[in-house]
mmCIF file of C-alpha atoms in Angstrom:
data_model
loop_
_atom_site.group_PDB
_atom_site.id
_atom_site.type_symbol
_atom_site.label_atom_id
_atom_site.label_comp_id
_atom_site.label_asym_id
_atom_site.label_seq_id
_atom_site.Cartn_x
_atom_site.Cartn_y
_atom_site.Cartn_z
ATOM 1 C CA MET A 11 90.403 85.545 107.966
ATOM 2 C CA VAL A 12 89.106 84.800 104.508
ATOM 3 C CA GLN A 13 89.624 86.383 101.133
ATOM 4 C CA ILE A 14 86.487 87.410 99.279
ATOM 5 C CA HIS A 15 86.655 87.111 95.506
ATOM 6 C CA GLN A 16 84.314 88.586 92.912
ATOM 7 C CA LYS A 17 84.553 86.925 89.503
ATOM 8 C CA GLY A 18 87.820 85.270 90.571
ATOM 9 C CA GLN A 19 89.503 88.528 91.672
ATOM 10 C CA PHE A 20 90.398 89.497 95.236
ATOM 11 C CA ALA A 21 87.898 92.101 96.502
ATOM 12 C CA CYS A 22 87.999 92.196 100.312
ATOM 13 C CA GLY A 23 88.790 90.336 103.486
ATOM 14 C CA GLY A 24 86.318 88.858 105.928
ATOM 15 C CA SER A 25 86.193 87.287 109.383
ATOM 16 C CA ILE A 26 84.903 83.782 110.056
ATOM 17 C CA LEU A 27 82.071 83.879 112.623
ATOM 18 C CA THR A 28 81.000 80.237 112.274
ATOM 19 C CA PRO A 29 81.743 77.514 109.701
ATOM 20 C CA LEU A 30 78.855 78.955 107.608
ATOM 21 C CA LEU A 31 78.977 82.718 108.352
ATOM 22 C CA ILE A 32 81.501 85.371 107.283
ATOM 23 C CA LEU A 33 81.455 89.005 108.471
ATOM 24 C CA THR A 34 82.653 91.648 106.015
ATOM 25 C CA ALA A 35 82.069 95.246 104.957
ATOM 26 C CA ALA A 36 78.871 96.094 103.072
ATOM 27 C CA HIS A 37 80.861 98.109 100.539
ATOM 28 C CA CYS A 38 82.490 94.811 99.502
ATOM 29 C CA ALA A 39 79.110 93.792 98.077
ATOM 30 C CA LEU A 40 78.572 97.080 96.193
ATOM 31 C CA ASN A 41 79.185 95.496 92.782
ATOM 32 C CA LEU A 42 76.285 93.119 93.267
ATOM 33 C CA ARG A 43 73.082 94.088 91.495
ATOM 34 C CA THR A 44 71.081 92.835 94.465
ATOM 35 C CA LEU A 45 72.023 91.343 97.812
ATOM 36 C CA ASN A 46 70.678 88.029 96.515
ATOM 37 C CA ASP A 47 73.162 88.071 93.611
ATOM 38 C CA ALA A 48 75.561 86.185 95.866
ATOM 39 C CA GLU A 49 76.730 83.586 93.360
ATOM 40 C CA ARG A 50 79.224 86.159 92.087
ATOM 41 C CA LEU A 51 81.087 85.893 95.417
ATOM 42 C CA GLU A 52 83.457 83.176 96.582
ATOM 43 C CA ILE A 53 85.547 83.003 99.756
ATOM 44 C CA VAL A 54 88.971 81.432 100.215
ATOM 45 C CA ALA A 55 90.022 80.435 103.747
ATOM 46 C CA GLY A 56 93.491 79.355 104.861
ATOM 47 C CA GLN A 57 95.475 81.373 102.344
ATOM 48 C CA LEU A 58 97.622 84.277 103.562
ATOM 49 C CA GLU A 59 98.543 85.733 100.164
ATOM 50 C CA SER A 60 96.091 87.190 97.682
ATOM 51 C CA GLY A 61 96.548 86.770 93.957
ATOM 52 C CA GLN A 62 98.210 83.351 94.321
ATOM 53 C CA ARG A 63 96.925 79.959 93.219
ATOM 54 C CA VAL A 64 94.786 78.462 95.963
ATOM 55 C CA ARG A 65 97.005 76.411 98.264
ATOM 56 C CA THR A 66 96.193 72.735 98.771
ATOM 57 C CA GLU A 67 95.179 73.228 102.414
ATOM 58 C CA ALA A 68 93.025 76.278 101.600
ATOM 59 C CA GLN A 69 89.271 75.927 101.230
ATOM 60 C CA SER A 70 86.983 77.791 98.827
ATOM 61 C CA ARG A 71 83.240 78.146 99.149
ATOM 62 C CA GLN A 72 80.554 79.859 97.111
ATOM 63 C CA VAL A 73 78.416 82.429 98.881
ATOM 64 C CA ARG A 74 74.755 81.404 98.960
ATOM 65 C CA ARG A 75 73.297 84.600 100.407
ATOM 66 C CA VAL A 76 74.292 88.102 101.526
ATOM 67 C CA ILE A 77 72.564 89.228 104.736
ATOM 68 C CA ARG A 78 72.390 92.925 105.621
ATOM 69 C CA PRO A 79 71.602 93.220 109.380
ATOM 70 C CA ASN A 80 70.935 96.978 109.149
ATOM 71 C CA PRO A 81 68.971 97.861 105.996
ATOM 72 C CA GLY A 82 69.662 101.599 106.398
ATOM 73 C CA PRO A 83 72.290 103.532 104.448
ATOM 74 C CA PHE A 84 75.904 102.500 104.909
ATOM 75 C CA LYS A 85 77.258 105.958 104.116
ATOM 76 C CA ASP A 86 76.510 109.194 105.929
ATOM 77 C CA PRO A 87 75.931 112.501 104.069
ATOM 78 C CA THR A 88 79.699 113.167 104.019
ATOM 79 C CA GLY A 89 80.382 109.811 102.336
ATOM 80 C CA ALA A 90 81.886 108.185 105.443
ATOM 81 C CA PHE A 91 80.986 104.534 106.006
ATOM 82 C CA ILE A 92 78.452 103.758 108.754
ATOM 83 C CA ASN A 93 76.675 100.457 109.424
ATOM 84 C CA ASP A 94 79.059 99.042 106.822
ATOM 85 C CA ILE A 95 78.540 95.338 107.553
ATOM 86 C CA VAL A 96 77.096 92.302 105.816
ATOM 87 C CA ILE A 97 77.121 88.633 106.704
ATOM 88 C CA LEU A 98 77.843 86.081 103.991
ATOM 89 C CA LEU A 99 76.090 82.721 104.254
ATOM 90 C CA LEU A 100 78.246 80.038 102.641
ATOM 91 C CA SER A 101 76.969 77.223 100.432
ATOM 92 C CA SER A 102 78.666 74.622 102.657
ATOM 93 C CA PRO A 103 80.519 74.826 105.993
ATOM 94 C CA LEU A 104 84.243 75.380 106.319
ATOM 95 C CA GLN A 105 86.261 72.675 108.043
ATOM 96 C CA PHE A 106 88.201 74.256 110.899
ATOM 97 C CA SER A 107 91.904 73.375 111.143
ATOM 98 C CA ASP A 108 95.163 74.803 112.482
ATOM 99 C CA SER A 109 95.011 77.544 109.827
ATOM 100 C CA ILE A 110 91.232 78.071 109.579
ATOM 101 C CA GLY A 111 89.092 79.122 112.548
ATOM 102 C CA SER A 112 86.611 81.665 113.823
ATOM 103 C CA VAL A 113 87.427 85.074 115.315
ATOM 104 C CA ASN A 114 87.149 85.776 119.025
ATOM 105 C CA LEU A 115 84.500 88.443 119.500
ATOM 106 C CA ILE A 116 84.287 90.592 122.619
ATOM 107 C CA SER A 117 81.168 89.752 124.630
ATOM 108 C CA ILE A 118 80.747 93.140 126.328
ATOM 109 C CA SER A 119 81.443 96.738 125.385
ATOM 110 C CA PRO A 120 84.865 97.890 126.551
ATOM 111 C CA HIS A 121 84.672 100.330 129.471
ATOM 112 C CA ALA A 122 88.259 101.488 129.212
ATOM 113 C CA GLU A 123 90.986 101.816 126.647
ATOM 114 C CA GLY A 124 92.648 98.568 125.717
ATOM 115 C CA LEU A 125 94.509 96.882 122.908
ATOM 116 C CA ALA A 126 93.143 94.802 120.042
ATOM 117 C CA ARG A 127 94.762 93.089 117.112
ATOM 118 C CA ILE A 128 93.438 93.731 113.603
ATOM 119 C CA TYR A 129 94.162 91.814 110.393
ATOM 120 C CA GLY A 130 93.646 92.491 106.708
ATOM 121 C CA TRP A 131 94.882 92.821 103.152
ATOM 122 C CA GLY A 132 93.851 96.496 103.054
ATOM 123 C CA HIS A 133 95.605 99.572 101.785
ATOM 124 C CA THR A 134 99.161 100.112 102.964
ATOM 125 C CA GLU A 135 100.977 103.380 103.530
ATOM 126 C CA ARG A 136 101.530 103.478 99.758
ATOM 127 C CA GLU A 137 97.771 103.208 99.042
ATOM 128 C CA ARG A 138 98.144 99.773 97.477
ATOM 129 C CA VAL A 139 96.300 96.668 98.576
ATOM 130 C CA SER A 140 98.717 94.350 100.338
ATOM 131 C CA SER A 141 99.251 90.944 98.728
ATOM 132 C CA ILE A 142 99.962 89.340 102.124
ATOM 133 C CA LEU A 143 97.804 89.275 105.237
ATOM 134 C CA ARG A 144 98.993 91.981 107.622
ATOM 135 C CA GLN A 145 98.362 92.606 111.298
ATOM 136 C CA ALA A 146 98.514 95.595 113.616
ATOM 137 C CA THR A 147 97.802 96.337 117.267
ATOM 138 C CA VAL A 148 95.423 99.243 117.850
ATOM 139 C CA VAL A 149 94.049 101.046 120.908
ATOM 140 C CA THR A 150 90.347 100.474 121.555
ATOM 141 C CA LEU A 151 88.128 103.253 122.874
ATOM 142 C CA PRO A 152 85.469 102.921 125.552
ATOM 143 C CA ALA A 153 81.912 102.524 124.257
#
């Protein structure tokens, strides 16, 4: 997991796909004037708490480009998010370590219910963004 910062402030979380690519939600890039206005974004990897000084073993990288795989709308007529993904191309690769690595993606669509672990700094039951990385186990649904 990485933290995504806009103008030095925590904005969203993201998942490391490769040392150069981060997957995140498209709505995290909403404040950008254009998808090429990526220099306003920075990622921090290896830090579990948001809002803290960057730890020595953490790594920060500027975002060079924002890639939108699906150029269609990312909200449906009701305002619900759909196709809400972007890929961030970093200015230089992350160095993988014990605390920094890529996510394990499923290679096929699940055919039955199962369990998956999710991570994030998102809203808690009190509607506040968590300052520490949280995890939960959720049930997956068949495709």
